[in-house]
PDB file of C-alpha atoms in Angstrom:
ATOM      1  CA  UNK B 789       0.000   0.000   0.000  1.00 93.00           C
ATOM      2  CA  UNK B 790       1.165   3.556  -0.665  1.00 95.00           C
ATOM      3  CA  UNK B 791      -0.109   6.904   0.595  1.00 97.00           C
ATOM      4  CA  UNK B 792       0.617   9.383  -2.193  1.00 98.00           C
ATOM      5  CA  UNK B 793       1.244  13.003  -1.221  1.00 98.00           C
ATOM      6  CA  UNK B 794      -0.739  15.494  -3.280  1.00 98.00           C
ATOM      7  CA  UNK B 795       0.082  18.463  -1.050  1.00 97.00           C
ATOM      8  CA  UNK B 796       2.271  18.515   2.069  1.00 95.00           C
ATOM      9  CA  UNK B 797       2.288  20.918   4.993  1.00 94.00           C
ATOM     10  CA  UNK B 798       5.177  23.301   5.733  1.00 93.00           C
ATOM     11  CA  UNK B 799       7.116  20.773   7.808  1.00 96.00           C
ATOM     12  CA  UNK B 800       5.914  17.195   7.423  1.00 98.00           C
ATOM     13  CA  UNK B 801       8.579  14.613   8.222  1.00 98.00           C
ATOM     14  CA  UNK B 802       8.895  10.936   9.068  1.00 98.00           C
ATOM     15  CA  UNK B 803       9.732  10.464  12.750  1.00 99.00           C
ATOM     16  CA  UNK B 804       9.895   7.570  15.208  1.00 98.00           C
ATOM     17  CA  UNK B 805      11.212   7.031  18.740  1.00 97.00           C
ATOM     18  CA  UNK B 806      14.604   8.406  17.769  1.00 96.00           C
ATOM     19  CA  UNK B 807      18.133   7.549  16.694  1.00 95.00           C
ATOM     20  CA  UNK B 808      20.298   6.473  19.614  1.00 90.00           C
ATOM     21  CA  UNK B 809      23.079   4.549  17.847  1.00 86.00           C
ATOM     22  CA  UNK B 810      24.902   7.545  16.356  1.00 86.00           C
ATOM     23  CA  UNK B 811      25.398   9.954  19.254  1.00 85.00           C
ATOM     24  CA  UNK B 812      29.138   9.214  19.164  1.00 85.00           C
ATOM     25  CA  UNK B 813      29.142  10.605  15.625  1.00 87.00           C
ATOM     26  CA  UNK B 814      27.430  13.803  16.729  1.00 87.00           C
ATOM     27  CA  UNK B 815      23.923  12.916  15.558  1.00 91.00           C
ATOM     28  CA  UNK B 816      21.062  13.967  17.842  1.00 93.00           C
ATOM     29  CA  UNK B 817      18.301  11.471  18.619  1.00 95.00           C
ATOM     30  CA  UNK B 818      15.701  13.365  16.550  1.00 97.00           C
ATOM     31  CA  UNK B 819      12.370  11.510  16.571  1.00 98.00           C
ATOM     32  CA  UNK B 820       8.837  12.650  17.345  1.00 99.00           C
ATOM     33  CA  UNK B 821       8.784  15.853  19.377  1.00 98.00           C
ATOM     34  CA  UNK B 822       5.654  14.721  21.228  1.00 98.00           C
ATOM     35  CA  UNK B 823       6.423  11.099  22.009  1.00 97.00           C
ATOM     36  CA  UNK B 824       3.170  10.680  23.932  1.00 96.00           C
ATOM     37  CA  UNK B 825       0.800  11.342  21.033  1.00 97.00           C
ATOM     38  CA  UNK B 826       3.155   9.654  18.575  1.00 98.00           C
ATOM     39  CA  UNK B 827       2.935   6.365  20.472  1.00 97.00           C
ATOM     40  CA  UNK B 828      -0.814   6.649  20.960  1.00 97.00           C
ATOM     41  CA  UNK B 829      -1.272   7.077  17.199  1.00 98.00           C
ATOM     42  CA  UNK B 830       0.651   3.857  16.614  1.00 97.00           C
ATOM     43  CA  UNK B 831      -1.460   1.995  19.151  1.00 96.00           C
ATOM     44  CA  UNK B 832      -4.665   3.101  17.431  1.00 97.00           C
ATOM     45  CA  UNK B 833      -3.625   1.443  14.152  1.00 97.00           C
ATOM     46  CA  UNK B 834      -2.250  -1.705  15.786  1.00 95.00           C
ATOM     47  CA  UNK B 835       1.437  -0.953  15.230  1.00 95.00           C
ATOM     48  CA  UNK B 836       4.304  -1.513  17.609  1.00 94.00           C
ATOM     49  CA  UNK B 837       5.243   1.613  19.548  1.00 95.00           C
ATOM     50  CA  UNK B 838       8.446   2.144  17.529  1.00 95.00           C
ATOM     51  CA  UNK B 839       6.889   2.283  14.046  1.00 97.00           C
ATOM     52  CA  UNK B 840       7.394   5.592  12.202  1.00 98.00           C
ATOM     53  CA  UNK B 841       4.645   8.193  11.816  1.00 99.00           C
ATOM     54  CA  UNK B 842       4.272  11.406   9.888  1.00 99.00           C
ATOM     55  CA  UNK B 843       4.865  14.396  12.148  1.00 99.00           C
ATOM     56  CA  UNK B 844       2.638  17.247  10.947  1.00 99.00           C
ATOM     57  CA  UNK B 845       3.745  20.693  12.097  1.00 98.00           C
ATOM     58  CA  UNK B 846       1.146  23.495  12.073  1.00 96.00           C
ATOM     59  CA  UNK B 847      -0.759  21.979   9.158  1.00 97.00           C
ATOM     60  CA  UNK B 848      -1.463  18.604   7.606  1.00 96.00           C
ATOM     61  CA  UNK B 849      -1.774  18.009   3.895  1.00 97.00           C
ATOM     62  CA  UNK B 850      -3.612  16.118   1.171  1.00 98.00           C
ATOM     63  CA  UNK B 851      -3.041  12.468   0.320  1.00 99.00           C
ATOM     64  CA  UNK B 852      -4.521   9.716  -1.868  1.00 98.00           C
ATOM     65  CA  UNK B 853      -4.533   6.073  -0.787  1.00 98.00           C
ATOM     66  CA  UNK B 854      -3.173   3.565  -3.299  1.00 97.00           C
ATOM     67  CA  UNK B 855      -4.377   0.463  -1.498  1.00 95.00           C
ATOM     68  CA  UNK B 856      -6.099  -0.194   1.805  1.00 95.00           C
ATOM     69  CA  UNK B 857      -4.733   0.839   5.198  1.00 96.00           C
ATOM     70  CA  UNK B 858      -5.821   1.705   8.730  1.00 97.00           C
ATOM     71  CA  UNK B 859      -4.944   5.271   9.778  1.00 98.00           C
ATOM     72  CA  UNK B 860      -5.244   7.503  12.844  1.00 98.00           C
ATOM     73  CA  UNK B 861      -4.348  11.065  13.834  1.00 98.00           C
ATOM     74  CA  UNK B 862      -3.337  12.157  17.358  1.00 97.00           C
ATOM     75  CA  UNK B 863      -1.984  15.346  18.899  1.00 96.00           C
ATOM     76  CA  UNK B 864      -2.835  18.936  18.034  1.00 96.00           C
ATOM     77  CA  UNK B 865      -6.458  19.177  16.843  1.00 95.00           C
ATOM     78  CA  UNK B 866      -6.458  19.425  13.045  1.00 97.00           C
ATOM     79  CA  UNK B 867      -9.636  19.218  10.980  1.00 97.00           C
ATOM     80  CA  UNK B 868      -9.566  15.956   9.014  1.00 98.00           C
ATOM     81  CA  UNK B 869     -11.705  14.723   6.120  1.00 98.00           C
ATOM     82  CA  UNK B 870     -11.899  11.520   4.096  1.00 98.00           C
ATOM     83  CA  UNK B 871     -13.533  12.104   0.699  1.00 98.00           C
ATOM     84  CA  UNK B 872     -15.038  15.316   2.057  1.00 97.00           C
ATOM     85  CA  UNK B 873     -16.537  13.731   5.171  1.00 98.00           C
ATOM     86  CA  UNK B 874     -15.323  14.793   8.615  1.00 98.00           C
ATOM     87  CA  UNK B 875     -13.193  12.252  10.469  1.00 98.00           C
ATOM     88  CA  UNK B 876     -12.472  12.558  14.217  1.00 96.00           C
ATOM     89  CA  UNK B 877      -9.045  12.456  15.822  1.00 96.00           C
ATOM     90  CA  UNK B 878      -7.989   9.800  18.324  1.00 97.00           C
ATOM     91  CA  UNK B 879      -9.936   7.071  16.502  1.00 97.00           C
ATOM     92  CA  UNK B 880      -8.669   4.642  13.873  1.00 98.00           C
ATOM     93  CA  UNK B 881     -10.359   4.562  10.464  1.00 97.00           C
ATOM     94  CA  UNK B 882      -9.980   2.670   7.210  1.00 96.00           C
ATOM     95  CA  UNK B 883      -8.719   4.170   3.951  1.00 97.00           C
ATOM     96  CA  UNK B 884      -9.702   2.308   0.774  1.00 96.00           C
ATOM     97  CA  UNK B 885      -7.844   2.554  -2.515  1.00 97.00           C
ATOM     98  CA  UNK B 886      -8.624   5.906  -4.134  1.00 98.00           C
ATOM     99  CA  UNK B 887      -9.748   7.577  -0.910  1.00 99.00           C
ATOM    100  CA  UNK B 888      -8.484  11.114  -0.381  1.00 99.00           C
ATOM    101  CA  UNK B 889      -7.386  12.269   3.058  1.00 99.00           C
ATOM    102  CA  UNK B 890      -7.191  15.982   3.837  1.00 99.00           C
ATOM    103  CA  UNK B 891      -5.851  17.385   7.103  1.00 99.00           C
ATOM    104  CA  UNK B 892      -6.084  21.114   7.770  1.00 98.00           C
ATOM    105  CA  UNK B 893      -4.166  23.518  10.026  1.00 97.00           C
ATOM    106  CA  UNK B 894      -4.247  23.430  13.803  1.00 94.00           C
ATOM    107  CA  UNK B 895      -5.471  26.402  15.812  1.00 89.00           C
ATOM    108  CA  UNK B 896      -4.302  24.998  19.141  1.00 91.00           C
ATOM    109  CA  UNK B 897      -1.160  23.033  19.787  1.00 94.00           C
ATOM    110  CA  UNK B 898       1.646  22.671  17.268  1.00 96.00           C
ATOM    111  CA  UNK B 899       2.112  19.057  16.101  1.00 97.00           C
ATOM    112  CA  UNK B 900       0.004  16.017  15.220  1.00 98.00           C
ATOM    113  CA  UNK B 901       0.948  12.454  14.259  1.00 99.00           C
ATOM    114  CA  UNK B 902      -0.491  10.460  11.372  1.00 99.00           C
ATOM    115  CA  UNK B 903      -0.045   6.708  11.831  1.00 98.00           C
ATOM    116  CA  UNK B 904      -0.568   4.051   9.153  1.00 98.00           C
ATOM    117  CA  UNK B 905      -1.086   0.426  10.143  1.00 96.00           C
ATOM    118  CA  UNK B 906       1.722  -1.833   8.934  1.00 95.00           C
ATOM    119  CA  UNK B 907       5.504  -1.893   8.590  1.00 95.00           C
ATOM    120  CA  UNK B 908       6.788   1.288   6.944  1.00 97.00           C
ATOM    121  CA  UNK B 909       9.112   0.786   3.975  1.00 96.00           C
ATOM    122  CA  UNK B 910      11.444   3.721   4.650  1.00 96.00           C
ATOM    123  CA  UNK B 911      15.233   4.054   5.098  1.00 95.00           C
ATOM    124  CA  UNK B 912      16.422   3.613   8.699  1.00 96.00           C
ATOM    125  CA  UNK B 913      20.019   4.892   8.937  1.00 94.00           C
ATOM    126  CA  UNK B 914      21.588   3.974  12.286  1.00 93.00           C
ATOM    127  CA  UNK B 915      18.427   2.124  13.234  1.00 94.00           C
ATOM    128  CA  UNK B 916      15.921   4.967  12.918  1.00 96.00           C
ATOM    129  CA  UNK B 917      13.673   6.429  10.238  1.00 97.00           C
ATOM    130  CA  UNK B 918      13.721   9.845  11.921  1.00 98.00           C
ATOM    131  CA  UNK B 919      14.464  12.749   9.612  1.00 97.00           C
ATOM    132  CA  UNK B 920      17.153  15.224  10.701  1.00 96.00           C
ATOM    133  CA  UNK B 921      17.197  18.012   8.141  1.00 95.00           C
ATOM    134  CA  UNK B 922      20.333  19.783   9.399  1.00 93.00           C
ATOM    135  CA  UNK B 923      22.555  16.757   8.762  1.00 92.00           C
ATOM    136  CA  UNK B 924      20.848  15.668   5.556  1.00 93.00           C
ATOM    137  CA  UNK B 925      19.316  12.514   7.022  1.00 94.00           C
ATOM    138  CA  UNK B 926      16.036  12.389   5.130  1.00 95.00           C
ATOM    139  CA  UNK B 927      13.920  15.264   3.825  1.00 96.00           C
ATOM    140  CA  UNK B 928      10.588  16.886   4.494  1.00 96.00           C
ATOM    141  CA  UNK B 929       7.692  15.268   2.635  1.00 97.00           C
ATOM    142  CA  UNK B 930       6.886  16.848  -0.722  1.00 96.00           C
ATOM    143  CA  UNK B 931       4.102  16.579  -3.291  1.00 97.00           C
ATOM    144  CA  UNK B 932       4.438  13.502  -5.483  1.00 96.00           C
ATOM    145  CA  UNK B 933       6.182  11.431  -2.826  1.00 96.00           C
ATOM    146  CA  UNK B 934       4.582   8.398  -1.257  1.00 94.00           C
ATOM    147  CA  UNK B 935       4.794   6.450   1.984  1.00 95.00           C
ATOM    148  CA  UNK B 936       4.864   2.694   1.360  1.00 96.00           C
ATOM    149  CA  UNK B 937       3.450   0.504   4.119  1.00 96.00           C
ATOM    150  CA  UNK B 938       3.272  -3.283   4.278  1.00 93.00           C
ATOM    151  CA  UNK B 939      -0.262  -4.634   4.086  1.00 81.00           C
ATOM    152  CA  UNK B 940      -1.875  -6.167   7.152  1.00 79.00           C
ATOM    153  CA  UNK B 941      -5.417  -7.410   7.829  1.00 75.00           C
ATOM    154  CA  UNK B 942      -7.498  -4.734   9.506  1.00 76.00           C
ATOM    155  CA  UNK B 943      -8.787  -5.193  13.034  1.00 81.00           C
ATOM    156  CA  UNK B 944     -11.734  -3.534  14.744  1.00 88.00           C
ATOM    157  CA  UNK B 945     -11.558   0.275  15.041  1.00 92.00           C
ATOM    158  CA  UNK B 946      -9.865   1.654  18.124  1.00 95.00           C
ATOM    159  CA  UNK B 947     -10.620   4.804  20.093  1.00 95.00           C
ATOM    160  CA  UNK B 948      -8.375   6.250  22.770  1.00 92.00           C
ATOM    161  CA  UNK B 949      -9.574   5.490  26.305  1.00 89.00           C
ATOM    162  CA  UNK B 950     -10.776   8.657  28.001  1.00 84.00           C
ATOM    163  CA  UNK B 951      -8.095   8.593  30.691  1.00 84.00           C
ATOM    164  CA  UNK B 952      -5.378   8.821  28.008  1.00 88.00           C
ATOM    165  CA  UNK B 953      -6.790  11.877  26.243  1.00 85.00           C
ATOM    166  CA  UNK B 954      -4.720  15.007  26.865  1.00 77.00           C
ATOM    167  CA  UNK B 955      -5.926  18.313  25.526  1.00 70.00           C
ATOM    168  CA  UNK B 956      -2.850  20.081  24.202  1.00 65.00           C
ATOM    169  CA  UNK B 957      -4.172  23.411  25.512  1.00 62.00           C
ATOM    170  CA  UNK B 958      -5.276  22.082  28.922  1.00 58.00           C
ATOM    171  CA  UNK B 959      -2.596  23.616  31.139  1.00 66.00           C
ATOM    172  CA  UNK B 960      -1.667  27.263  30.662  1.00 75.00           C
ATOM    173  CA  UNK B 961       0.820  28.444  31.668  1.00 88.00           C
ATOM    174  CA  UNK B 962       2.554  25.154  31.001  1.00 93.00           C
ATOM    175  CA  UNK B 963       4.435  23.805  34.029  1.00 96.00           C
ATOM    176  CA  UNK B 964       7.836  22.323  33.195  1.00 98.00           C
ATOM    177  CA  UNK B 965       9.183  20.206  36.029  1.00 98.00           C
ATOM    178  CA  UNK B 966      12.967  20.069  36.190  1.00 99.00           C
ATOM    179  CA  UNK B 967      15.750  18.591  38.282  1.00 98.00           C
ATOM    180  CA  UNK B 968      18.842  20.702  38.922  1.00 98.00           C
ATOM    181  CA  UNK B 969      21.844  20.196  36.667  1.00 97.00           C
ATOM    182  CA  UNK B 970      25.636  20.185  37.073  1.00 96.00           C
ATOM    183  CA  UNK B 971      26.017  23.974  36.844  1.00 97.00           C
ATOM    184  CA  UNK B 972      22.908  24.992  38.813  1.00 97.00           C
ATOM    185  CA  UNK B 973      25.003  26.034  41.790  1.00 96.00           C
ATOM    186  CA  UNK B 974      26.855  28.545  39.592  1.00 96.00           C
ATOM    187  CA  UNK B 975      23.667  30.615  39.299  1.00 97.00           C
ATOM    188  CA  UNK B 976      23.529  33.469  41.759  1.00 96.00           C
ATOM    189  CA  UNK B 977      20.961  32.957  44.522  1.00 97.00           C
ATOM    190  CA  UNK B 978      18.906  35.802  43.101  1.00 97.00           C
ATOM    191  CA  UNK B 979      18.890  34.159  39.669  1.00 98.00           C
ATOM    192  CA  UNK B 980      17.891  30.808  41.154  1.00 98.00           C
ATOM    193  CA  UNK B 981      14.895  32.527  42.681  1.00 98.00           C
ATOM    194  CA  UNK B 982      14.029  34.370  39.463  1.00 98.00           C
ATOM    195  CA  UNK B 983      14.194  31.148  37.446  1.00 98.00           C
ATOM    196  CA  UNK B 984      11.712  29.376  39.695  1.00 97.00           C
ATOM    197  CA  UNK B 985       9.304  32.278  40.160  1.00 97.00           C
ATOM    198  CA  UNK B 986       8.922  34.216  36.922  1.00 97.00           C
ATOM    199  CA  UNK B 987       6.951  33.229  33.839  1.00 97.00           C
ATOM    200  CA  UNK B 988       8.878  32.631  30.602  1.00 98.00           C
ATOM    201  CA  UNK B 989       7.545  33.324  27.111  1.00 98.00           C
ATOM    202  CA  UNK B 990       8.316  30.926  24.251  1.00 98.00           C
ATOM    203  CA  UNK B 991      10.064  32.841  21.451  1.00 98.00           C
ATOM    204  CA  UNK B 992       9.412  32.508  17.679  1.00 98.00           C
ATOM    205  CA  UNK B 993      13.080  31.541  17.167  1.00 97.00           C
ATOM    206  CA  UNK B 994      12.347  28.163  18.765  1.00 98.00           C
ATOM    207  CA  UNK B 995      12.605  25.057  16.580  1.00 97.00           C
ATOM    208  CA  UNK B 996      13.244  21.317  16.814  1.00 98.00           C
ATOM    209  CA  UNK B 997      16.712  22.014  18.218  1.00 98.00           C
ATOM    210  CA  UNK B 998      15.626  24.077  21.182  1.00 98.00           C
ATOM    211  CA  UNK B 999      12.854  26.042  22.853  1.00 99.00           C
ATOM    212  CA  UNK B1000      14.047  29.590  23.495  1.00 99.00           C
ATOM    213  CA  UNK B1001      12.506  31.587  26.311  1.00 99.00           C
ATOM    214  CA  UNK B1002      12.501  35.155  27.555  1.00 98.00           C
ATOM    215  CA  UNK B1003      11.479  36.691  30.871  1.00 98.00           C
ATOM    216  CA  UNK B1004      11.754  40.116  32.443  1.00 96.00           C
ATOM    217  CA  UNK B1005      14.796  39.282  34.556  1.00 97.00           C
ATOM    218  CA  UNK B1006      17.854  37.769  32.871  1.00 98.00           C
ATOM    219  CA  UNK B1007      19.788  35.154  34.835  1.00 98.00           C
ATOM    220  CA  UNK B1008      23.415  35.489  35.888  1.00 96.00           C
ATOM    221  CA  UNK B1009      26.115  33.092  37.032  1.00 93.00           C
ATOM    222  CA  UNK B1010      28.861  33.724  39.531  1.00 88.00           C
ATOM    223  CA  UNK B1011      31.423  33.657  36.724  1.00 82.00           C
ATOM    224  CA  UNK B1012      33.341  30.512  35.799  1.00 83.00           C
ATOM    225  CA  UNK B1013      35.018  28.805  32.859  1.00 83.00           C
ATOM    226  CA  UNK B1014      33.157  25.849  31.368  1.00 88.00           C
ATOM    227  CA  UNK B1015      34.392  23.267  28.895  1.00 90.00           C
ATOM    228  CA  UNK B1016      32.095  21.730  26.300  1.00 93.00           C
ATOM    229  CA  UNK B1017      30.116  18.945  27.951  1.00 95.00           C
ATOM    230  CA  UNK B1018      27.544  16.319  26.903  1.00 94.00           C
ATOM    231  CA  UNK B1019      23.938  17.443  26.519  1.00 96.00           C
ATOM    232  CA  UNK B1020      20.690  15.725  25.581  1.00 96.00           C
ATOM    233  CA  UNK B1021      17.038  16.642  25.019  1.00 97.00           C
ATOM    234  CA  UNK B1022      15.525  18.307  28.061  1.00 98.00           C
ATOM    235  CA  UNK B1023      18.730  19.989  29.232  1.00 98.00           C
ATOM    236  CA  UNK B1024      18.221  23.647  30.192  1.00 99.00           C
ATOM    237  CA  UNK B1025      21.123  25.736  28.907  1.00 98.00           C
ATOM    238  CA  UNK B1026      21.934  29.307  29.882  1.00 98.00           C
ATOM    239  CA  UNK B1027      23.583  31.289  27.046  1.00 96.00           C
ATOM    240  CA  UNK B1028      25.275  34.670  27.626  1.00 95.00           C
ATOM    241  CA  UNK B1029      21.936  36.468  27.121  1.00 97.00           C
ATOM    242  CA  UNK B1030      20.785  35.096  30.483  1.00 97.00           C
ATOM    243  CA  UNK B1031      17.596  33.732  28.864  1.00 98.00           C
ATOM    244  CA  UNK B1032      17.289  29.920  29.012  1.00 99.00           C
ATOM    245  CA  UNK B1033      17.046  27.398  26.187  1.00 99.00           C
ATOM    246  CA  UNK B1034      15.506  23.938  26.620  1.00 99.00           C
ATOM    247  CA  UNK B1035      17.195  21.528  24.219  1.00 99.00           C
ATOM    248  CA  UNK B1036      14.842  19.407  22.115  1.00 98.00           C
ATOM    249  CA  UNK B1037      15.025  16.340  19.874  1.00 98.00           C
ATOM    250  CA  UNK B1038      17.328  17.813  17.192  1.00 97.00           C
ATOM    251  CA  UNK B1039      19.775  19.471  19.600  1.00 96.00           C
ATOM    252  CA  UNK B1040      23.528  19.045  19.433  1.00 94.00           C
ATOM    253  CA  UNK B1041      25.205  16.346  21.550  1.00 94.00           C
ATOM    254  CA  UNK B1042      27.736  18.646  23.277  1.00 95.00           C
ATOM    255  CA  UNK B1043      27.494  22.245  24.433  1.00 94.00           C
ATOM    256  CA  UNK B1044      29.462  24.915  26.239  1.00 94.00           C
ATOM    257  CA  UNK B1045      26.693  26.717  28.122  1.00 96.00           C
ATOM    258  CA  UNK B1046      25.870  26.071  31.798  1.00 97.00           C
ATOM    259  CA  UNK B1047      23.380  23.227  32.280  1.00 98.00           C
ATOM    260  CA  UNK B1048      20.879  24.502  34.830  1.00 98.00           C
ATOM    261  CA  UNK B1049      18.850  21.309  34.900  1.00 98.00           C
ATOM    262  CA  UNK B1050      16.844  18.820  32.903  1.00 99.00           C
ATOM    263  CA  UNK B1051      13.127  19.001  32.142  1.00 99.00           C
ATOM    264  CA  UNK B1052      11.126  15.843  32.847  1.00 98.00           C
ATOM    265  CA  UNK B1053      10.567  13.833  29.671  1.00 95.00           C
ATOM    266  CA  UNK B1054       6.811  13.734  30.241  1.00 95.00           C
ATOM    267  CA  UNK B1055       6.774  17.543  30.187  1.00 96.00           C
ATOM    268  CA  UNK B1056       8.808  17.757  26.974  1.00 97.00           C
ATOM    269  CA  UNK B1057       5.740  16.323  25.248  1.00 96.00           C
ATOM    270  CA  UNK B1058       3.682  19.270  26.498  1.00 94.00           C
ATOM    271  CA  UNK B1059       6.420  21.703  25.500  1.00 97.00           C
ATOM    272  CA  UNK B1060       6.329  20.281  21.958  1.00 97.00           C
ATOM    273  CA  UNK B1061       2.738  21.515  21.642  1.00 96.00           C
ATOM    274  CA  UNK B1062       3.340  25.116  22.762  1.00 96.00           C
ATOM    275  CA  UNK B1063       3.078  28.025  20.348  1.00 95.00           C
ATOM    276  CA  UNK B1064       5.368  31.071  20.323  1.00 96.00           C
ATOM    277  CA  UNK B1065       4.031  33.648  22.771  1.00 96.00           C
ATOM    278  CA  UNK B1066       2.724  31.084  25.245  1.00 96.00           C
ATOM    279  CA  UNK B1067       4.111  30.991  28.776  1.00 96.00           C
ATOM    280  CA  UNK B1068       5.788  28.360  30.930  1.00 97.00           C
ATOM    281  CA  UNK B1069       6.938  28.184  34.515  1.00 97.00           C
ATOM    282  CA  UNK B1070       9.735  25.976  35.800  1.00 98.00           C
ATOM    283  CA  UNK B1071       8.960  23.831  38.855  1.00 98.00           C
ATOM    284  CA  UNK B1072      11.880  22.180  40.712  1.00 98.00           C
ATOM    285  CA  UNK B1073      11.632  18.477  41.570  1.00 98.00           C
ATOM    286  CA  UNK B1074      14.169  15.850  42.608  1.00 98.00           C
ATOM    287  CA  UNK B1075      15.796  13.270  40.380  1.00 97.00           C
ATOM    288  CA  UNK B1076      13.845  10.508  42.151  1.00 97.00           C
ATOM    289  CA  UNK B1077      10.587  12.228  41.223  1.00 97.00           C
ATOM    290  CA  UNK B1078      11.870  12.606  37.659  1.00 96.00           C
ATOM    291  CA  UNK B1079      12.396   8.837  37.459  1.00 96.00           C
ATOM    292  CA  UNK B1080       8.969   8.183  39.003  1.00 97.00           C
ATOM    293  CA  UNK B1081       7.243  10.318  36.364  1.00 96.00           C
ATOM    294  CA  UNK B1082       9.093   8.523  33.580  1.00 94.00           C
ATOM    295  CA  UNK B1083       8.245   5.111  35.024  1.00 94.00           C
ATOM    296  CA  UNK B1084       4.582   6.020  35.432  1.00 93.00           C
ATOM    297  CA  UNK B1085       4.203   6.930  31.763  1.00 92.00           C
ATOM    298  CA  UNK B1086       6.188   3.912  30.572  1.00 93.00           C
ATOM    299  CA  UNK B1087       3.912   1.583  32.535  1.00 93.00           C
ATOM    300  CA  UNK B1088       0.918   3.101  30.753  1.00 92.00           C
ATOM    301  CA  UNK B1089       2.405   2.216  27.375  1.00 93.00           C
ATOM    302  CA  UNK B1090       3.649  -1.188  28.453  1.00 93.00           C
ATOM    303  CA  UNK B1091       0.101  -2.084  29.466  1.00 92.00           C
ATOM    304  CA  UNK B1092      -1.362  -0.567  26.311  1.00 92.00           C
ATOM    305  CA  UNK B1093       0.941  -2.239  23.805  1.00 92.00           C
ATOM    306  CA  UNK B1094       1.210  -5.447  25.797  1.00 85.00           C
ATOM    307  CA  UNK B1095      -2.501  -5.983  25.169  1.00 54.00           C
ATOM    308  CA  UNK B1096      -2.524  -4.701  21.622  1.00 44.00           C
ATOM    309  CA  UNK B1097       0.545  -5.838  19.700  1.00 46.00           C
ATOM    310  CA  UNK B1098      -0.191  -7.079  16.179  1.00 44.00           C
ATOM    311  CA  UNK B1099       0.128 -10.823  15.661  1.00 42.00           C
ATOM    312  CA  UNK B1100       2.386 -12.452  13.128  1.00 36.00           C
TER     313      UNK B1100
END
């Protein structure tokens, strides 16, 4: 089966759980920015959690099915139609050969995930299909290109259980829980207080590499020399401007700015849905609580996919 692209959105790319076998070569993990909705989309179509999806940023696109496939859309609410008839999010549906799928722009949130049931026939350099535009690993989807997916018998339609639904606009300002990092103690006491008390605005310069923030009071360190050190998604860096950056899925693997802390992975999914101009606040937690939050979400998916893995 192939899903042929008639018109693609401004930034539609193939993404999965990420590329973790090439960090020593300087490649970031990449992968779906909102891992929560990405995995839910795969569950809806009966895939394993690691199967690629299309990440739709700001707007969807227009496709024609060349064959039969089960599909589902999760994440930012985008209006979706099949042959001109409205189709809800968070529910799997069947595309027949010749059907046309149209997905419009989102007016809340930032990203949605289109899953197709079956094994995706896409390149997987270093074990991942995730596109990383800066290094030339893959490209954004363009008109005329197709996504080939192995055929699989369709099962009954699936709808997300109510307790798993998360409205992308539910919590404003967005609370980002973080644990202190190696250079936290180099912040002045006044700056530590500012960081935890003031609201930060997400800037338009943000992208898949990092979320850039600005607040009224810039932060300052006590002055020290720092060598380049390892970084990963979720790390909060403090550049000379005194305004923090939260590194995201396409961030570099080493950096020379102070690492104030690390944002909880479960909150990075919420951050991935914020629009420029929206506000966040940083809430300190311990590393034990960070691990507990991660374990809690992983148990949700273990239970979900343990009961719903495709057979054969």
